[in-house]
Short mmCIF file of C-alpha atoms in Angstrom, two decimals:
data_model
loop_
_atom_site.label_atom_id
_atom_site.label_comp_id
_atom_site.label_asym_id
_atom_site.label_seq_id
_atom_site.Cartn_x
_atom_site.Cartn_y
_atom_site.Cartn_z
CA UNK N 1 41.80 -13.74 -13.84
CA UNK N 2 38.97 -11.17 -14.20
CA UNK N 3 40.37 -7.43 -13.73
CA UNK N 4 38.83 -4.96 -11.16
CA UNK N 5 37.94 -2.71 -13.90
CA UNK N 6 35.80 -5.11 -16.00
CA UNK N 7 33.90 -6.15 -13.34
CA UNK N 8 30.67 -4.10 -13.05
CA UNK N 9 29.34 -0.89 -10.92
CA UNK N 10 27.06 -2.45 -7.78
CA UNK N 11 24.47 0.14 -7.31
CA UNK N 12 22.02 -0.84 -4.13
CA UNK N 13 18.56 -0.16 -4.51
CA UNK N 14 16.13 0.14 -7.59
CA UNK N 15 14.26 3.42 -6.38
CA UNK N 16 14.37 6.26 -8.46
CA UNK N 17 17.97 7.18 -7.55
CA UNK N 18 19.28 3.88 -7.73
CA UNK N 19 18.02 3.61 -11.49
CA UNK N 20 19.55 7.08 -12.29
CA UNK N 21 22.40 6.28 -10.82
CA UNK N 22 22.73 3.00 -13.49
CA UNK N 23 21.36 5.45 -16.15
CA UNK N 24 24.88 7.68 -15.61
CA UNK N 25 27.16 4.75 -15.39
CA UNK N 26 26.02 3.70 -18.76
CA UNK N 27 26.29 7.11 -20.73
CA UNK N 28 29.80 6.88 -18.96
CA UNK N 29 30.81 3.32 -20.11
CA UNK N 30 30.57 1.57 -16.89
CA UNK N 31 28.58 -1.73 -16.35
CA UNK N 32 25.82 -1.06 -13.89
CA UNK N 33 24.56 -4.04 -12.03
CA UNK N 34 21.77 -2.93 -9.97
CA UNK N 35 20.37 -4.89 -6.91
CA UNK N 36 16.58 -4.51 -5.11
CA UNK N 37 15.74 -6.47 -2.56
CA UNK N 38 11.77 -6.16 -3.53
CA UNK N 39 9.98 -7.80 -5.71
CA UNK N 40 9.86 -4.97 -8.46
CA UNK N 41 11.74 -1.40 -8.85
CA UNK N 42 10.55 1.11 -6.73
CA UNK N 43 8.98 -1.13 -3.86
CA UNK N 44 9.55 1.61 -1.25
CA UNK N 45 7.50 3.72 -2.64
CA UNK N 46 5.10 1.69 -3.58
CA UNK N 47 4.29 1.31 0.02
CA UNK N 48 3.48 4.92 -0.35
CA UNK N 49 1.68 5.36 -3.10
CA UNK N 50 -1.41 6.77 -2.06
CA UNK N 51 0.34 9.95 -1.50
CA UNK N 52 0.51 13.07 -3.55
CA UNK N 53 4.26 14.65 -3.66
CA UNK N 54 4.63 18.51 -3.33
CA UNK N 55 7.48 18.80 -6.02
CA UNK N 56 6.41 18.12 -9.83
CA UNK N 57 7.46 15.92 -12.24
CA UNK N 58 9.96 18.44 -13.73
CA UNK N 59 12.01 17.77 -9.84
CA UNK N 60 11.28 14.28 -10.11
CA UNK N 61 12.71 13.42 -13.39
CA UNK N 62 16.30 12.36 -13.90
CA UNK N 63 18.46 13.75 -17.23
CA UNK N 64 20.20 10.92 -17.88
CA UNK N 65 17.04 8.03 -17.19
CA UNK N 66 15.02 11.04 -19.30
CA UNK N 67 17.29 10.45 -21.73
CA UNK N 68 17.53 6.66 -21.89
CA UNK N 69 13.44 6.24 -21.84
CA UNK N 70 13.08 8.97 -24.80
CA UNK N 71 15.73 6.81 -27.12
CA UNK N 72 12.69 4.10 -26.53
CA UNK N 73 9.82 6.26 -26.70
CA UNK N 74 8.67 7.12 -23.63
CA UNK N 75 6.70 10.67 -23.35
CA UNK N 76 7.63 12.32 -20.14
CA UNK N 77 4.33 13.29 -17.96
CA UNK N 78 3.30 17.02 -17.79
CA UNK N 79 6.18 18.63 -16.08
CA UNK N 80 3.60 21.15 -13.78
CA UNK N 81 1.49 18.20 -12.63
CA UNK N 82 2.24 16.50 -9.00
CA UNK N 83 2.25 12.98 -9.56
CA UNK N 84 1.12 10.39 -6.25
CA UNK N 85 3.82 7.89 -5.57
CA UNK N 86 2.07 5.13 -7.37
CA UNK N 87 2.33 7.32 -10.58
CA UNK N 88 6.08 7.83 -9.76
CA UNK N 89 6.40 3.97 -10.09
CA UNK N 90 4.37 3.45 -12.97
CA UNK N 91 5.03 6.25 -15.69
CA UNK N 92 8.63 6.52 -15.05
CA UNK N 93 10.27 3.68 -12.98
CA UNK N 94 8.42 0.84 -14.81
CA UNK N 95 9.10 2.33 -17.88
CA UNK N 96 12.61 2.86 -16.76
CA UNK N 97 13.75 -0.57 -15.73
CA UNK N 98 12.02 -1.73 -18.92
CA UNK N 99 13.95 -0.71 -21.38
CA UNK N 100 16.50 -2.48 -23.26
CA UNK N 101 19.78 -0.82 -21.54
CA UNK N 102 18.42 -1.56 -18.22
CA UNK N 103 15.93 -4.46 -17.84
CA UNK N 104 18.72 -7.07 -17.62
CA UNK N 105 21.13 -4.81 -15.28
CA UNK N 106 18.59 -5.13 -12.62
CA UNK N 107 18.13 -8.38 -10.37
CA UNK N 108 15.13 -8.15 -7.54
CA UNK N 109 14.45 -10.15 -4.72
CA UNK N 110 17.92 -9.80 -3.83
CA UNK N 111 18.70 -8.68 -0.18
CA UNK N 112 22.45 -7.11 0.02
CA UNK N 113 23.60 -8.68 3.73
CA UNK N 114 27.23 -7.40 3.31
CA UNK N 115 29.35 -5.56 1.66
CA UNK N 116 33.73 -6.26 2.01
CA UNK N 117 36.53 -5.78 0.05
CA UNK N 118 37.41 -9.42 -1.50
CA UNK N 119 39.90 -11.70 0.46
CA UNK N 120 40.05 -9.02 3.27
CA UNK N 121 38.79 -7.85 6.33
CA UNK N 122 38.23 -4.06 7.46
CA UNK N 123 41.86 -4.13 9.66
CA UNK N 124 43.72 -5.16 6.32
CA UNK N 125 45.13 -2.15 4.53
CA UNK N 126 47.91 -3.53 2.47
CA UNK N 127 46.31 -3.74 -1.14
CA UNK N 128 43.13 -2.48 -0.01
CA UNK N 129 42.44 -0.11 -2.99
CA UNK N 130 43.25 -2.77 -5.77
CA UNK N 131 40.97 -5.44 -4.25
CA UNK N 132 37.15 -5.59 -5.97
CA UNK N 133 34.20 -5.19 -3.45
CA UNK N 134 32.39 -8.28 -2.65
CA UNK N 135 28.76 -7.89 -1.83
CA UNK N 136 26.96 -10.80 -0.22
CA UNK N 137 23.67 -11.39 -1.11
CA UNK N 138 20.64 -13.39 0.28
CA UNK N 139 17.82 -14.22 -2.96
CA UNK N 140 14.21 -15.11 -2.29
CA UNK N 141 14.32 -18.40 -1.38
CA UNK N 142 17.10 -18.84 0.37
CA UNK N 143 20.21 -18.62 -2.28
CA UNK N 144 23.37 -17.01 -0.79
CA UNK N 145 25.85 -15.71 -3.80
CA UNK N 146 28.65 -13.28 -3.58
CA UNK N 147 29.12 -10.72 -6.42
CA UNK N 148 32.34 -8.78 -7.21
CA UNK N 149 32.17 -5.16 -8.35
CA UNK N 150 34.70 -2.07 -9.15
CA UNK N 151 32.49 0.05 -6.80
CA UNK N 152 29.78 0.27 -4.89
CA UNK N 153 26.82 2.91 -4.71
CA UNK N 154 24.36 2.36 -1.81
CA UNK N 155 21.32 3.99 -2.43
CA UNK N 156 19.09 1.61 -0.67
CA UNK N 157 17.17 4.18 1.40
CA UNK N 158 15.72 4.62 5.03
CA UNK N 159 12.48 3.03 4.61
CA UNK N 160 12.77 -0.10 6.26
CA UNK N 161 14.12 1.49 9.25
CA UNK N 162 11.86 3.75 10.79
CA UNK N 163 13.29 5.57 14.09
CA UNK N 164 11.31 4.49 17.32
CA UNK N 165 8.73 6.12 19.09
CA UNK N 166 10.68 7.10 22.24
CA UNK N 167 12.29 10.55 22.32
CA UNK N 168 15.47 9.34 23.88
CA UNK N 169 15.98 7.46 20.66
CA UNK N 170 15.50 3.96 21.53
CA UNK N 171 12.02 1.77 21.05
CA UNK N 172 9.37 2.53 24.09
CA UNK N 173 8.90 -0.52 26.67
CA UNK N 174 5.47 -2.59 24.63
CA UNK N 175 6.14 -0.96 21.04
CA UNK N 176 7.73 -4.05 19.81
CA UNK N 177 4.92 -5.81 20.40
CA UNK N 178 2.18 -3.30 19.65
CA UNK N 179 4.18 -3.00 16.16
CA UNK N 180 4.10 -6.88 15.92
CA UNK N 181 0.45 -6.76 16.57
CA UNK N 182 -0.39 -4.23 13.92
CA UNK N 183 -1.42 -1.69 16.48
CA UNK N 184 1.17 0.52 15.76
CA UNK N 185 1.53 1.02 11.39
CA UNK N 186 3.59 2.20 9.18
CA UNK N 187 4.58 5.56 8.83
CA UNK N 188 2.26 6.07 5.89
CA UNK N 189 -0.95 3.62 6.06
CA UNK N 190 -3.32 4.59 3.11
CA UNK N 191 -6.18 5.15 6.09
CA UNK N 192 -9.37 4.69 3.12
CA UNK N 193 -7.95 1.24 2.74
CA UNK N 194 -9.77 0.06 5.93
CA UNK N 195 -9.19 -0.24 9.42
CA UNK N 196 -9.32 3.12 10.65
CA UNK N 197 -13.30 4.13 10.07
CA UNK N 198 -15.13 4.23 13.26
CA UNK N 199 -11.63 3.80 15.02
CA UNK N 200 -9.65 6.16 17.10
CA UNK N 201 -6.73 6.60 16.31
CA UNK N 202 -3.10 8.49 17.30
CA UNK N 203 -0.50 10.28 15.16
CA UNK N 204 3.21 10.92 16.48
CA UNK N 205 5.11 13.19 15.06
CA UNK N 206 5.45 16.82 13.74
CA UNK N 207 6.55 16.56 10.38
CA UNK N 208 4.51 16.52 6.99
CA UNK N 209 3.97 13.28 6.99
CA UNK N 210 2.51 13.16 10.50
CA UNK N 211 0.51 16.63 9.29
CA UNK N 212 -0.70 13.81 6.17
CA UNK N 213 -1.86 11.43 8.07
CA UNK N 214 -3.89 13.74 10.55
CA UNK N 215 -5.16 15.72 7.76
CA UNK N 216 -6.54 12.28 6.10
CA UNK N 217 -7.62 11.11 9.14
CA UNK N 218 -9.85 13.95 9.21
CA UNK N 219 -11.16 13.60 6.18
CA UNK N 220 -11.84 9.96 6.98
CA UNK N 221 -13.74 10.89 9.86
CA UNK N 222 -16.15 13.68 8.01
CA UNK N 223 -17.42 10.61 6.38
CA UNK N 224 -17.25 8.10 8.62
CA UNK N 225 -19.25 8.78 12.61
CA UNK N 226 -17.54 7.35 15.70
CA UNK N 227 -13.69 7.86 13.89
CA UNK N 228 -11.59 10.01 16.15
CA UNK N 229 -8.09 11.43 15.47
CA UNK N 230 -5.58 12.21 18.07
CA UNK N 231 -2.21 14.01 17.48
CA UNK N 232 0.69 14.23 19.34
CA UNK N 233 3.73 16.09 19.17
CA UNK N 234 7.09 16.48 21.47
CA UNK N 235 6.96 20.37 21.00
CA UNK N 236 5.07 22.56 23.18
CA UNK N 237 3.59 24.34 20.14
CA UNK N 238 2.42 23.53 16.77
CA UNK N 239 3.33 26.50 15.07
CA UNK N 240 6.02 24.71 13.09
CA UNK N 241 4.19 22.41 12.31
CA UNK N 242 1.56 24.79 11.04
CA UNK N 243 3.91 26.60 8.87
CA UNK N 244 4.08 29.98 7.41
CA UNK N 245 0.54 29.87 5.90
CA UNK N 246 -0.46 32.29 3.03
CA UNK N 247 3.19 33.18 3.46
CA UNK N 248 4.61 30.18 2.99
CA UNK N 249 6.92 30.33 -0.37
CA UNK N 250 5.49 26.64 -1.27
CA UNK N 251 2.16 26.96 -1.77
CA UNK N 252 1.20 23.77 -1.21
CA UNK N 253 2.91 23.51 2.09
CA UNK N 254 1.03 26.88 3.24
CA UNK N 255 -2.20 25.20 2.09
CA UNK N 256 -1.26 22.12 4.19
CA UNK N 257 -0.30 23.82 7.68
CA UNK N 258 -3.15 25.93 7.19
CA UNK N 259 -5.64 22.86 7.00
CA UNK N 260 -3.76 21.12 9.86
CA UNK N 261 -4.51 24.59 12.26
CA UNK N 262 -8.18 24.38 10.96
CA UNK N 263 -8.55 20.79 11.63
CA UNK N 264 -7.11 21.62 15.15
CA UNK N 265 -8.56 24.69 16.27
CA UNK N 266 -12.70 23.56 14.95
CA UNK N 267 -11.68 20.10 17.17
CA UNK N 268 -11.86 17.75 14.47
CA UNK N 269 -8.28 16.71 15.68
CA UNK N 270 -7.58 16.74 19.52
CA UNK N 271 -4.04 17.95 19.77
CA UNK N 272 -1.38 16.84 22.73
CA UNK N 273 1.49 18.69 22.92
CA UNK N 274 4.77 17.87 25.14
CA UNK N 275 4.05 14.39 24.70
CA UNK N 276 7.00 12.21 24.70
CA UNK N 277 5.96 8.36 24.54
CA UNK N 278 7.06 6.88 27.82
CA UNK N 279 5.79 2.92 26.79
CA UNK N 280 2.96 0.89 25.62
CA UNK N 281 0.53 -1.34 26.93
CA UNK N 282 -1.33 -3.70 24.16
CA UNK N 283 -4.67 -4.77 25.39
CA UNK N 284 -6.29 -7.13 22.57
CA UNK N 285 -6.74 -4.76 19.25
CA UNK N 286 -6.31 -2.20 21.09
CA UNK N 287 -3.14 -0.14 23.04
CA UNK N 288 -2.44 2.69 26.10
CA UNK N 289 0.18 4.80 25.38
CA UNK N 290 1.66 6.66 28.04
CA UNK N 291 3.57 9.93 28.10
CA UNK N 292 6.63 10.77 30.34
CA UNK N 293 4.88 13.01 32.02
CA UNK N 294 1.73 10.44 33.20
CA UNK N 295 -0.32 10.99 30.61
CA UNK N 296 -2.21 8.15 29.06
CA UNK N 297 -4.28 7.86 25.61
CA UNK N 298 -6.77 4.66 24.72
CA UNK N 299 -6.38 4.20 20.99
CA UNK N 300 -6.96 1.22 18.30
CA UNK N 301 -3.86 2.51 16.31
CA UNK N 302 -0.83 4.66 16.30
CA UNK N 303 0.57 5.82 13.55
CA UNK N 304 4.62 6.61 13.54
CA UNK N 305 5.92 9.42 12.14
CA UNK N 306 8.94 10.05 13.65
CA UNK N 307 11.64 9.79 10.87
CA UNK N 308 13.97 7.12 9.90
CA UNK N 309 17.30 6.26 10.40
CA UNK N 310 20.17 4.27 7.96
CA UNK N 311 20.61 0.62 8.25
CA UNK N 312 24.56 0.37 8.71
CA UNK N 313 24.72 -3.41 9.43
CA UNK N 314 25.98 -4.43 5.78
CA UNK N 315 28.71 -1.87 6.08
CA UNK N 316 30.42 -3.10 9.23
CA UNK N 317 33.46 -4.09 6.97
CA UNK N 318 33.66 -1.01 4.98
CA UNK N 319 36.12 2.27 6.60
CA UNK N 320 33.27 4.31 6.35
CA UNK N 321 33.37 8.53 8.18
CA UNK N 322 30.56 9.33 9.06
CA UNK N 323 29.11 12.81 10.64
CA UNK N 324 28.71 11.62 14.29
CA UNK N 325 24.95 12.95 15.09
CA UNK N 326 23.27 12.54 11.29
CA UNK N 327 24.78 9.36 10.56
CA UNK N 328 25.87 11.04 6.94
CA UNK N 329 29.19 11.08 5.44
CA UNK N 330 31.25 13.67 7.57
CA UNK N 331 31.34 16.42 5.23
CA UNK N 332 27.46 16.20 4.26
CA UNK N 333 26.64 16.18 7.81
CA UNK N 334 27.38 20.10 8.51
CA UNK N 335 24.90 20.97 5.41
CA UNK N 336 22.27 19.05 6.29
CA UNK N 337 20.54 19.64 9.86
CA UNK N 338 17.22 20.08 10.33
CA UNK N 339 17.66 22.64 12.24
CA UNK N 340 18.48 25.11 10.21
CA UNK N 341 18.13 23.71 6.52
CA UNK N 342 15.04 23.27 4.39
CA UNK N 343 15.21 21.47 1.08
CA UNK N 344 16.50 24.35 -0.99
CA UNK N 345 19.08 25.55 1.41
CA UNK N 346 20.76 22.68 1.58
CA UNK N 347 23.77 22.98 -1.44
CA UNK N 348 24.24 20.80 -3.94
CA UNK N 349 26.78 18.48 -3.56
CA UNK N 350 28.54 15.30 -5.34
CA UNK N 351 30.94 12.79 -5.56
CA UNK N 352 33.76 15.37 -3.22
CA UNK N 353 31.35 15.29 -0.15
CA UNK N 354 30.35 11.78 -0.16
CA UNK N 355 33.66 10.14 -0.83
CA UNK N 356 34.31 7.68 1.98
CA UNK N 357 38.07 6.21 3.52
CA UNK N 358 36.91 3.37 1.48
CA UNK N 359 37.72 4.39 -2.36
CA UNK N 360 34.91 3.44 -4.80
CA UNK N 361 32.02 3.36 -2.00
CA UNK N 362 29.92 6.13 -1.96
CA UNK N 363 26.51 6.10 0.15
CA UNK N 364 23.47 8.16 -2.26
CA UNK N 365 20.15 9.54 -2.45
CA UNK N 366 18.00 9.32 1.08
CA UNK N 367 20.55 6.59 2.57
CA UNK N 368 23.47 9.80 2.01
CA UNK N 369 21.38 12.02 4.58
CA UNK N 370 21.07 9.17 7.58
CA UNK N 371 18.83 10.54 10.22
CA UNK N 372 18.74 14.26 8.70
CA UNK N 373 14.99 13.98 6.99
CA UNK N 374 15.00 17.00 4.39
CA UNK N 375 15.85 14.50 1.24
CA UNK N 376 15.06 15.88 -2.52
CA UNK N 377 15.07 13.40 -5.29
CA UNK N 378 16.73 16.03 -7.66
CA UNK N 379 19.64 16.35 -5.58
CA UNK N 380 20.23 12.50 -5.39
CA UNK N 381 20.04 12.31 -9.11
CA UNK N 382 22.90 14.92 -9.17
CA UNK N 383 24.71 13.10 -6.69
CA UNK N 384 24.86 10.88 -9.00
CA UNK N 385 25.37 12.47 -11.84
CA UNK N 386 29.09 13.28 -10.18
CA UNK N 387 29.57 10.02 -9.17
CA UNK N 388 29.22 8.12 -12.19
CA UNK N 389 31.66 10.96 -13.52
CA UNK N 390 34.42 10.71 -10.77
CA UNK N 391 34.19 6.39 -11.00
CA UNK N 392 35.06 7.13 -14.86
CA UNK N 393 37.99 9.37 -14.16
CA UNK N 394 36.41 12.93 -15.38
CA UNK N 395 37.05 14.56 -12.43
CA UNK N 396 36.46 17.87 -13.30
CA UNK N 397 32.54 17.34 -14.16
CA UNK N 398 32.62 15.19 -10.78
CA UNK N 399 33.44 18.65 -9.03
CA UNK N 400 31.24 20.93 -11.27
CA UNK N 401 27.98 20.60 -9.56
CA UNK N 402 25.07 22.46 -10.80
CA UNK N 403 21.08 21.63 -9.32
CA UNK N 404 18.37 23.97 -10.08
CA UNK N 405 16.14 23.45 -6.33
CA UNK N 406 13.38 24.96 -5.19
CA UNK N 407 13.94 27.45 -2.31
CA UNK N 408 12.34 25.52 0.60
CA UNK N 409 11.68 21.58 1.36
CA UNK N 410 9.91 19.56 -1.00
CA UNK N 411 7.73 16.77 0.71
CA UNK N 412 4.71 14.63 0.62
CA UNK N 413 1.14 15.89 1.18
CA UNK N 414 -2.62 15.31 0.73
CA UNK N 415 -3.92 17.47 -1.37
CA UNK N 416 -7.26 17.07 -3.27
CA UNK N 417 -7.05 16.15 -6.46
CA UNK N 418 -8.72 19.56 -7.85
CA UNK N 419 -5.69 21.11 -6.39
CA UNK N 420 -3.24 18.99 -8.19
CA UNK N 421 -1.33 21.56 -10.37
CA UNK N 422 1.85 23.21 -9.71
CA UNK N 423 -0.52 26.79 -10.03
CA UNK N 424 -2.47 25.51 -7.26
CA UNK N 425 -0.49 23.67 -4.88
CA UNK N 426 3.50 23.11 -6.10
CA UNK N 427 6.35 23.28 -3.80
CA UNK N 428 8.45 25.12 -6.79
CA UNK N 429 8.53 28.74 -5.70
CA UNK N 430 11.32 30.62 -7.91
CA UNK N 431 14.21 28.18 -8.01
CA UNK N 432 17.79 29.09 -7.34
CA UNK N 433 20.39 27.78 -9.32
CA UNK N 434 23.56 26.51 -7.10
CA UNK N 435 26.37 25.95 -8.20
CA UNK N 436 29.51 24.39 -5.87
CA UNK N 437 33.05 23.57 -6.50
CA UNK N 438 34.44 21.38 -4.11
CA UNK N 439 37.91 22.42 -5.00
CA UNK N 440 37.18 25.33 -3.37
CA UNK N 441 36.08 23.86 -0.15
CA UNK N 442 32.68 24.38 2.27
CA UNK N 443 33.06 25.71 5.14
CA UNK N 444 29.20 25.93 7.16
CA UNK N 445 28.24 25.31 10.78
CA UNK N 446 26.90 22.06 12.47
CA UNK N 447 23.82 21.50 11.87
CA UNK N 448 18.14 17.17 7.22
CA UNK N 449 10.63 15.96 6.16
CA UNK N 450 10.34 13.72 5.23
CA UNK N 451 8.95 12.88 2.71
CA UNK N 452 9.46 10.03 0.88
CA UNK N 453 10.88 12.01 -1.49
#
């Protein structure tokens, strides 16, 4: 009979966190058995890959995966430069999942359906802690196997589940069909790919990805007669949106709110404010949307940028605690609102805060913030980091967390490529090392751009 312990690590998702994550678990002696459900490693971001990151590669780089490519080697990118997504993919993920550690720990095309404790239910206590974890998983082309594992480390992301257009939370009467259609995108279309040129077309949302896609949009139309670009927001004001400007610690956040007032105020964006999407009528290749308050805007597209939420459905048999209005483990949840935390205000934290009722299962990178947005890759590689340490017993560098983060949020943006290093357009202001010890305990109030990253 195979023991609980030699069976391996089942890490979900082969994004950047998801391969750091096996990274650690080898330097600690565990088996890492990593599962994507895309064709290739980093497929969520492909999907983004058009788009130029605020943080540099120094924040986007994991110690551990650093250290695993340079044993075969790799040469790490410029640390100042600000790589697009598709660069994230290719000059460190690729590489990455290549190498001889990791290239056979790593099975794509597998879809994880379910995740259970072997030979028992979620009402079934007795023994619960000794039994392995049995994940369930669906493989292109049908196959259905079940794989046993020691633990389990979900870091399979928000992507896939973006958060519907209505403000009350639930999908808008006509948006499942204008989505079906392809009237309304995804959250970050690569508009110079075609399809938007000479088209009119509305952004929802507030965030820096909505600010991305208005901002391109603009640019698209300088070029291109007849395109129009609509933008609509819940608030009654932009001015978060817009930013601090010159003041803005992050440079390239400044630069980007201060383009997005521009773009407004010369009326190469029409602006609608208080607009809360009431439903959707598709007529042909085109749609109505209409506002609670009566308002309705002709369009050929909409593009969504209202945030994302975790899928929770393969977890139905786990005893999971989760904070009630982020949908993040409890004690995360109080650290993380958008409210009133940016990037680098949010501490760093490890295997202590995200420790579930079910031992061994530990939800990481953008999947461990649920609906809360603000997400650095840097802080899911030191999640982590502490994980991989707690599953092989050293519990005091589980606790010890230390994450150099830039003050404020890191996100995606637009900016031209002759504004592509850190001195022209980083997110790192002067970092602030943070140190927490969650022996000691947090204590904050209630209170997570998103950016892919």
């Amino acid at each position: 009979m195979t023991s609980k312990e030699s069976l391996p690590v089942a890490v979900i998702g082969a994004g950047p966190v998801g391969l750091a994550a096996a990274a650690h678990l080898l330097e600690r002696g565990l088996e890492p058995l990593v599962l994507e459900v895309g064709p290739t490693v980093g497929s969520a971001i492909r999907s983004w890959g058009h788009v130029r990151v605020f943080s540099t590669w120094k924040y986007n780089l994991d110690p551990a995966s650093v250290r695993l490519l340079e044993r075969n080697g790799w040469e790490a990118p410029r640390p100042t430069a600000l790589p697009y997504g598709a660069q994230i993919v290719s000059d460190y993920l690729e590489p990455l999942a290549a190498t001889p550690e990791l290239r056979d720990r790593i099975l794509t095309g597998a879809r994880v359906v379910a995740v259970t404790r072997q030979g028992m239910d979620k009402g079934r206590s007795q023994g619960r802690e000794s039994a392995p974890f049995l994940l369930r998983i669906e493989h292109d082309g049908g196959q259905v196997t079940e794989v046993p594992a020691r633990a389990v480390i979900d870091t399979s992301g928000t992507w896939t589940t973006p958060a519907p257009l209505g403000s009350s939370g639930l999908p808008v009467p006509g948006e499942a069909e204008a989505r079906a259609a392809g009237l309304v995108t995804g959250p970050l279309p690569d508009v110079s790919a075609g399809g938007f040129a000479g088209r009119r077309t509305l952004v929802i949302g507030s965030g820096h990805s909505a600010a991305n896609m208005v901002l391109d949009l603009a640019r698209l139309a300088r070029a291109n007669p007849g395109t129009e670009v609509l933008w609509a927001i819940r608030a009654a004001s932009p001015a978060r949106a817009y930013g601090g400007g010159d003041a803005d610690q992050l440079p390239a956040r400044g630069q980007l709110g201060a383009r997005l007032r521009t773009a407004v105020d010369t009326g190469a964006v029409q602006l609608l404010t208080n607009f809360h999407t009431a439903s959707i009528d598709v007529h042909d290749d085109a749609v109505t949307v209409h506002a609670a308050d009566g308002r309705a805007v002709s369009v050929d597209r909409v593009i969504p940028a209202t945030g994302f939420r975790p899928d929770l459905a393969m977890l139905s048999e786990l005893r999971l605690d989760l904070d009630p209005a982020v949908e993040a483990p409890r004690a995360l949840g109080p650290l993380i609102d958008p409210d009133f935390h940016s990037c680098g205000t949010v501490p760093a934290h490890g295997a202590g805060i995200l420790a579930q009722p079910e031992k061994d299962f530990y939800l990481a990178g953008m999947k461990s913030y649920g609906r809360a947005p603000t997400f650095l890759m840097a802080t899911g590689y030191e999640q982590v980091r502490s994980i991989a340490a707690a599953l092989a017993g050293d519990t005091e560098a589980a606790d010890a967390v230390e994450l150099e983060l830039p003050e404020t949020g890191v996100c995606s943006t637009s900016i031209p490529d002759d504004a592509a290093d850190a001195a022209d357009g980083s997110c790192c202001s002067a970092p602030v090392p943070v140190t927490i010890g969650f022996a000691t305990g947090l204590q904050h109030g209630r209170t997570g751009e998103t950016a892919p990253v």
